[in-house]
Tab-separated table of C-alpha atoms in Angstrom:
chain	number	residue	atom	x	y	z
A	1	MET	CA	6.064	-21.138	4.358
A	2	SER	CA	9.433	-19.536	4.980
A	3	VAL	CA	9.247	-16.173	6.734
A	4	THR	CA	12.618	-14.489	6.976
A	5	ILE	CA	13.798	-12.718	10.122
A	6	LYS	CA	15.865	-9.695	9.174
A	7	SER	CA	19.130	-8.811	10.909
A	8	PRO	CA	19.682	-5.333	12.389
A	9	ARG	CA	21.772	-4.443	9.332
A	10	GLU	CA	19.017	-5.594	6.970
A	11	ILE	CA	16.423	-3.626	8.923
A	12	GLU	CA	18.595	-0.528	8.681
A	13	LEU	CA	18.737	-0.902	4.885
A	14	MET	CA	14.964	-1.374	4.763
A	15	ARG	CA	14.529	1.641	7.042
A	16	GLU	CA	16.432	3.744	4.509
A	17	ALA	CA	14.394	2.271	1.642
A	18	GLY	CA	11.274	3.227	3.575
A	19	LYS	CA	12.409	6.803	4.186
A	20	ILE	CA	13.141	7.263	0.504
A	21	LEU	CA	9.778	5.842	-0.538
A	22	ALA	CA	8.025	8.124	1.963
A	23	LYS	CA	9.729	11.114	0.318
A	24	VAL	CA	8.581	9.912	-3.103
A	25	HIS	CA	4.985	9.646	-1.866
A	26	GLU	CA	5.215	13.063	-0.223
A	27	GLU	CA	6.275	14.685	-3.496
A	28	LEU	CA	3.777	12.780	-5.625
A	29	GLY	CA	0.959	13.778	-3.296
A	30	LYS	CA	1.910	17.441	-3.631
A	31	ALA	CA	2.163	17.196	-7.430
A	32	LEU	CA	-1.248	15.633	-8.086
A	33	LYS	CA	-3.668	18.026	-9.784
A	34	PRO	CA	-6.513	18.019	-12.287
A	35	GLY	CA	-5.357	17.733	-15.887
A	36	MET	CA	-2.323	15.577	-15.147
A	37	SER	CA	-2.147	12.302	-16.981
A	38	THR	CA	-1.451	9.134	-15.073
A	39	TYR	CA	1.637	8.862	-17.297
A	40	ASP	CA	2.853	12.215	-15.912
A	41	ILE	CA	2.548	10.822	-12.385
A	42	ASP	CA	4.501	7.699	-13.287
A	43	ARG	CA	7.253	9.671	-15.014
A	44	LEU	CA	7.662	11.974	-12.000
A	45	GLY	CA	7.648	9.013	-9.629
A	46	GLU	CA	10.362	7.185	-11.526
A	47	GLU	CA	12.500	10.334	-11.697
A	48	LEU	CA	12.167	10.793	-7.933
A	49	ILE	CA	13.033	7.172	-7.182
A	50	ARG	CA	16.130	7.253	-9.385
A	51	SER	CA	17.186	10.638	-7.963
A	52	PHE	CA	17.748	8.872	-4.625
A	53	GLY	CA	19.947	6.264	-6.282
A	54	CYS	CA	17.220	3.625	-6.080
A	55	GLU	CA	15.492	1.387	-8.582
A	56	PRO	CA	11.697	1.224	-8.921
A	57	SER	CA	10.507	-2.095	-7.498
A	58	PHE	CA	7.576	-2.361	-9.888
A	59	LYS	CA	9.083	-1.541	-13.279
A	60	ASN	CA	9.087	-4.725	-15.381
A	61	TYR	CA	8.116	-6.778	-12.297
A	62	GLN	CA	6.370	-9.797	-13.807
A	63	GLY	CA	5.904	-7.640	-16.897
A	64	TYR	CA	4.327	-4.577	-15.253
A	65	PRO	CA	5.299	-1.692	-17.572
A	66	ALA	CA	5.566	1.262	-15.163
A	67	SER	CA	7.157	2.413	-11.900
A	68	ILE	CA	4.024	3.704	-10.138
A	69	CYS	CA	0.656	1.934	-10.060
A	70	VAL	CA	-1.908	4.708	-10.595
A	71	SER	CA	-5.470	3.574	-9.877
A	72	VAL	CA	-8.384	6.000	-10.271
A	73	ASN	CA	-11.841	5.830	-8.660
A	74	GLU	CA	-13.195	2.267	-9.150
A	75	GLU	CA	-9.703	0.935	-9.916
A	76	VAL	CA	-8.513	-0.971	-6.851
A	77	VAL	CA	-4.851	-1.572	-7.697
A	78	HIS	CA	-2.320	-1.976	-10.512
A	79	GLY	CA	-3.684	0.721	-12.808
A	80	ILE	CA	-1.275	1.157	-15.719
A	81	PRO	CA	-0.294	4.795	-16.349
A	82	THR	CA	-1.193	6.218	-19.749
A	83	LYS	CA	-1.057	9.592	-21.493
A	84	LYS	CA	-4.758	9.219	-22.320
A	85	ARG	CA	-6.034	9.024	-18.728
A	86	LEU	CA	-6.346	12.515	-17.247
A	87	ILE	CA	-6.961	13.142	-13.552
A	88	GLN	CA	-10.163	15.111	-12.942
A	89	GLU	CA	-11.449	17.267	-10.118
A	90	GLY	CA	-13.363	15.015	-7.737
A	91	ASP	CA	-11.406	11.848	-8.563
A	92	ILE	CA	-9.701	9.729	-5.965
A	93	VAL	CA	-6.294	8.437	-7.013
A	94	SER	CA	-4.376	5.573	-5.409
A	95	LEU	CA	-0.595	5.606	-5.871
A	96	ASP	CA	1.266	2.386	-5.110
A	97	ALA	CA	5.054	2.416	-5.351
A	98	GLY	CA	8.141	0.545	-4.246
A	99	VAL	CA	11.864	1.238	-4.226
A	100	ILE	CA	14.936	-0.969	-4.122
A	101	TYR	CA	17.745	0.414	-1.976
A	102	LYS	CA	20.959	-1.639	-1.878
A	103	GLY	CA	18.997	-4.786	-2.671
A	104	TYR	CA	16.128	-4.218	-0.221
A	105	HIS	CA	12.554	-3.260	-1.069
A	106	SER	CA	10.030	-0.946	0.510
A	107	ASP	CA	6.389	-0.818	-0.599
A	108	ALA	CA	3.674	1.729	0.221
A	109	ALA	CA	0.410	3.113	-1.144
A	110	ARG	CA	-1.671	6.230	-0.546
A	111	THR	CA	-5.059	7.342	-1.860
A	112	HIS	CA	-5.557	11.055	-2.571
A	113	GLY	CA	-8.632	13.120	-3.246
A	114	ILE	CA	-8.305	15.562	-6.149
A	115	GLY	CA	-9.800	18.939	-5.276
A	116	GLU	CA	-13.334	18.769	-3.902
A	117	ILE	CA	-14.389	15.155	-3.430
A	118	SER	CA	-17.623	13.628	-2.174
A	119	GLU	CA	-18.150	12.945	1.512
A	120	ASP	CA	-18.409	9.229	0.710
A	121	ALA	CA	-15.002	9.389	-0.975
A	122	ARG	CA	-13.430	11.354	1.863
A	123	LEU	CA	-14.656	8.918	4.488
A	124	LEU	CA	-13.607	5.900	2.428
A	125	ILE	CA	-10.046	7.223	2.172
A	126	GLU	CA	-9.903	8.127	5.860
A	127	ARG	CA	-11.351	4.818	7.053
A	128	THR	CA	-9.206	2.707	4.744
A	129	ARG	CA	-6.184	4.418	6.240
A	130	GLN	CA	-7.468	3.911	9.770
A	131	SER	CA	-8.145	0.225	9.091
A	132	PHE	CA	-4.385	-0.163	8.598
A	133	PHE	CA	-3.746	1.377	12.011
A	134	GLU	CA	-6.411	-0.813	13.599
A	135	GLY	CA	-4.371	-3.738	12.302
A	136	MET	CA	-1.182	-2.228	13.724
A	137	LYS	CA	-2.606	-2.552	17.253
A	138	TYR	CA	-2.012	-6.295	16.863
A	139	ALA	CA	1.279	-6.158	14.931
A	140	LYS	CA	3.375	-7.156	17.925
A	141	ALA	CA	5.707	-10.039	18.682
A	142	GLY	CA	3.793	-12.882	20.307
A	143	ASN	CA	0.526	-12.076	18.556
A	144	HIS	CA	-0.609	-13.986	15.496
A	145	LEU	CA	-0.612	-12.678	11.945
A	146	HIS	CA	-4.323	-13.050	11.373
A	147	GLU	CA	-5.137	-10.848	14.354
A	148	ILE	CA	-3.951	-8.040	12.076
A	149	SER	CA	-6.243	-9.312	9.312
A	150	ALA	CA	-9.291	-9.530	11.571
A	151	ALA	CA	-8.766	-6.031	12.960
A	152	ILE	CA	-8.481	-4.479	9.494
A	153	GLY	CA	-11.537	-6.269	8.147
A	154	GLY	CA	-13.658	-5.810	11.238
A	155	TYR	CA	-13.113	-2.054	11.256
A	156	ALA	CA	-13.774	-1.558	7.535
A	157	GLU	CA	-16.804	-3.847	7.471
A	158	SER	CA	-18.346	-1.976	10.416
A	159	PHE	CA	-19.049	0.837	7.900
A	160	GLY	CA	-20.571	-1.535	5.366
A	161	TYR	CA	-17.548	-1.424	3.063
A	162	GLY	CA	-16.392	-4.285	0.872
A	163	VAL	CA	-13.002	-5.609	1.955
A	164	VAL	CA	-11.219	-7.001	-1.108
A	165	ARG	CA	-10.511	-10.704	-0.681
A	166	ASP	CA	-8.744	-11.514	-3.943
A	167	LEU	CA	-5.614	-9.487	-3.082
A	168	CYS	CA	-3.557	-9.277	0.074
A	169	GLY	CA	-0.457	-7.910	1.753
A	170	HIS	CA	2.817	-9.778	1.964
A	171	GLY	CA	6.229	-10.186	3.480
A	172	ILE	CA	8.968	-8.043	1.969
A	173	GLY	CA	12.765	-7.808	1.978
A	174	THR	CA	15.258	-8.769	-0.705
A	175	HIS	CA	12.173	-9.706	-2.754
A	176	LEU	CA	9.144	-7.494	-3.279
A	177	HIS	CA	6.808	-10.341	-2.360
A	178	GLU	CA	7.867	-12.789	0.337
A	179	ASP	CA	5.988	-15.024	2.770
A	180	PRO	CA	3.609	-14.611	4.501
A	181	GLU	CA	0.471	-13.539	2.672
A	182	ILE	CA	-1.500	-11.042	4.784
A	183	PRO	CA	-5.265	-11.022	4.147
A	184	ASN	CA	-7.326	-7.995	5.133
A	185	PHE	CA	-10.249	-9.906	6.634
A	186	LYS	CA	-10.892	-12.444	9.395
A	187	GLN	CA	-9.418	-15.913	8.890
A	188	PHE	CA	-10.413	-19.265	10.332
A	189	ARG	CA	-6.850	-19.900	11.514
A	190	ARG	CA	-4.659	-17.697	13.675
A	191	GLY	CA	-1.731	-17.628	11.268
A	192	ILE	CA	1.940	-17.584	12.190
A	193	LYS	CA	3.181	-16.162	15.461
A	194	LEU	CA	4.787	-12.756	14.910
A	195	ARG	CA	8.459	-12.434	15.792
A	196	PRO	CA	10.833	-9.464	16.022
A	197	GLY	CA	12.602	-8.863	12.720
A	198	MET	CA	9.708	-9.838	10.475
A	199	THR	CA	9.152	-7.236	7.758
A	200	LEU	CA	5.677	-6.959	6.289
A	201	ALA	CA	3.767	-4.881	3.751
A	202	VAL	CA	0.260	-4.457	5.141
A	203	GLU	CA	-2.205	-2.994	2.641
A	204	PRO	CA	-5.953	-2.690	3.118
A	205	MET	CA	-7.863	-2.386	-0.171
A	206	ILE	CA	-11.393	-1.277	0.604
A	207	ASN	CA	-14.365	-0.706	-1.719
A	208	LEU	CA	-17.330	1.565	-1.094
A	209	GLY	CA	-19.617	-1.195	-2.388
A	210	THR	CA	-18.995	-4.867	-3.064
A	211	ALA	CA	-15.809	-6.674	-2.088
A	212	ASP	CA	-15.834	-8.407	-5.473
A	213	VAL	CA	-13.273	-7.362	-8.078
A	214	VAL	CA	-12.507	-8.151	-11.699
A	215	TRP	CA	-9.340	-7.952	-13.786
A	216	MET	CA	-9.393	-5.778	-16.891
A	217	ASP	CA	-8.223	-6.957	-20.314
A	218	ASP	CA	-4.711	-5.603	-19.673
A	219	ASP	CA	-4.360	-8.416	-17.065
A	220	TRP	CA	-3.173	-5.897	-14.472
A	221	THR	CA	-5.824	-3.330	-13.592
A	222	VAL	CA	-8.187	-4.580	-10.892
A	223	ILE	CA	-11.541	-2.792	-10.533
A	224	ALA	CA	-14.485	-3.027	-8.150
A	225	GLU	CA	-17.028	-5.265	-9.853
A	226	ASP	CA	-19.867	-2.813	-9.117
A	227	MET	CA	-17.725	0.174	-10.237
A	228	SER	CA	-17.824	1.690	-6.745
A	229	LEU	CA	-14.950	3.773	-5.426
A	230	SER	CA	-11.946	1.966	-3.985
A	231	ALA	CA	-9.164	3.130	-1.640
A	232	HIS	CA	-5.759	1.641	-0.812
A	233	TYR	CA	-3.376	2.359	2.057
A	234	GLU	CA	-0.115	0.472	2.608
A	235	ASN	CA	3.058	0.683	4.635
A	236	THR	CA	6.135	-1.464	5.106
A	237	ILE	CA	6.549	-2.338	8.787
A	238	VAL	CA	8.962	-4.150	11.090
A	239	ILE	CA	7.767	-6.320	13.955
A	240	THR	CA	9.656	-5.408	17.145
A	241	ASP	CA	9.518	-6.329	20.824
A	242	GLY	CA	7.077	-3.446	21.281
A	243	GLU	CA	5.033	-1.339	18.862
A	244	PRO	CA	5.588	-2.023	15.161
A	245	GLU	CA	7.997	0.291	13.391
A	246	ILE	CA	6.343	1.811	10.332
A	247	LEU	CA	9.056	2.513	7.780
A	248	THR	CA	7.140	4.440	5.116
A	249	LEU	CA	5.240	7.203	6.932
A	250	THR	CA	5.445	10.517	5.084
A	251	GLU	CA	6.712	13.754	6.583
A	252	SER	CA	3.174	15.146	6.526
A	253	GLU	CA	1.832	12.184	8.487
A	254	ILE	CA	4.621	12.393	11.049
A	255	ALA	CA	4.323	16.179	11.400
A	256	ALA	CA	0.572	15.885	11.945
A	257	GLY	CA	1.155	13.248	14.601
A	258	ASP	CA	-1.513	11.324	12.716
A	259	ILE	CA	-0.051	7.847	12.887
A	260	GLY	CA	-3.105	6.125	14.175
A	261	ILE	CA	-1.856	3.565	16.701
């Protein structure tokens, strides 16, 4: 495993990539409404990304055909946008996106409720988000990577949720996916020691029911095996000498002071 330590200049470029991605998520969140197609969301997302002079990280990545992964209800991740799939009142919609700014990636995901959603859905979204911040309590130099994993999984499982095991977070930098892999549940080993300058994409994927998932025939879309709702929350972070720096928080999250740690 080769985990890169980023220089101050590299971190500054990733910080800018993160700010831009946060703006994209902010605008996409405001635009979501019943009757939109998932294709409409992807088109808007790509326009926003390019308007900042960036490239979408996901478009054509290993053959993925879109810029924004749009996953609805039981879809965990990697939903492919289409004109045929219309967002409905009561749906929950996960948007996963990345941008490339001057050769450096940022990666973040948010799950949104559309109009009036069920209490189960609301709590799933809220607790998936909080599981990320439970992990952040351990995202400090000198701690070990899998302390983050255990904190995320322990919190989510305390509500009886299924923590997806077949997908994980990852390092990030000049490549979208770098070492290390970051599971969202307790590991038998401690993992690498965290050091300042490590840049990570931490992304809990939590199901209302089973942790088990299956891949659809398009070879991309991952769904909860029991068709239960699924939520996804992700940020790109930098390990520092103190608290982790979260590069992709949206303006709304910052303004609300709702940053969890």
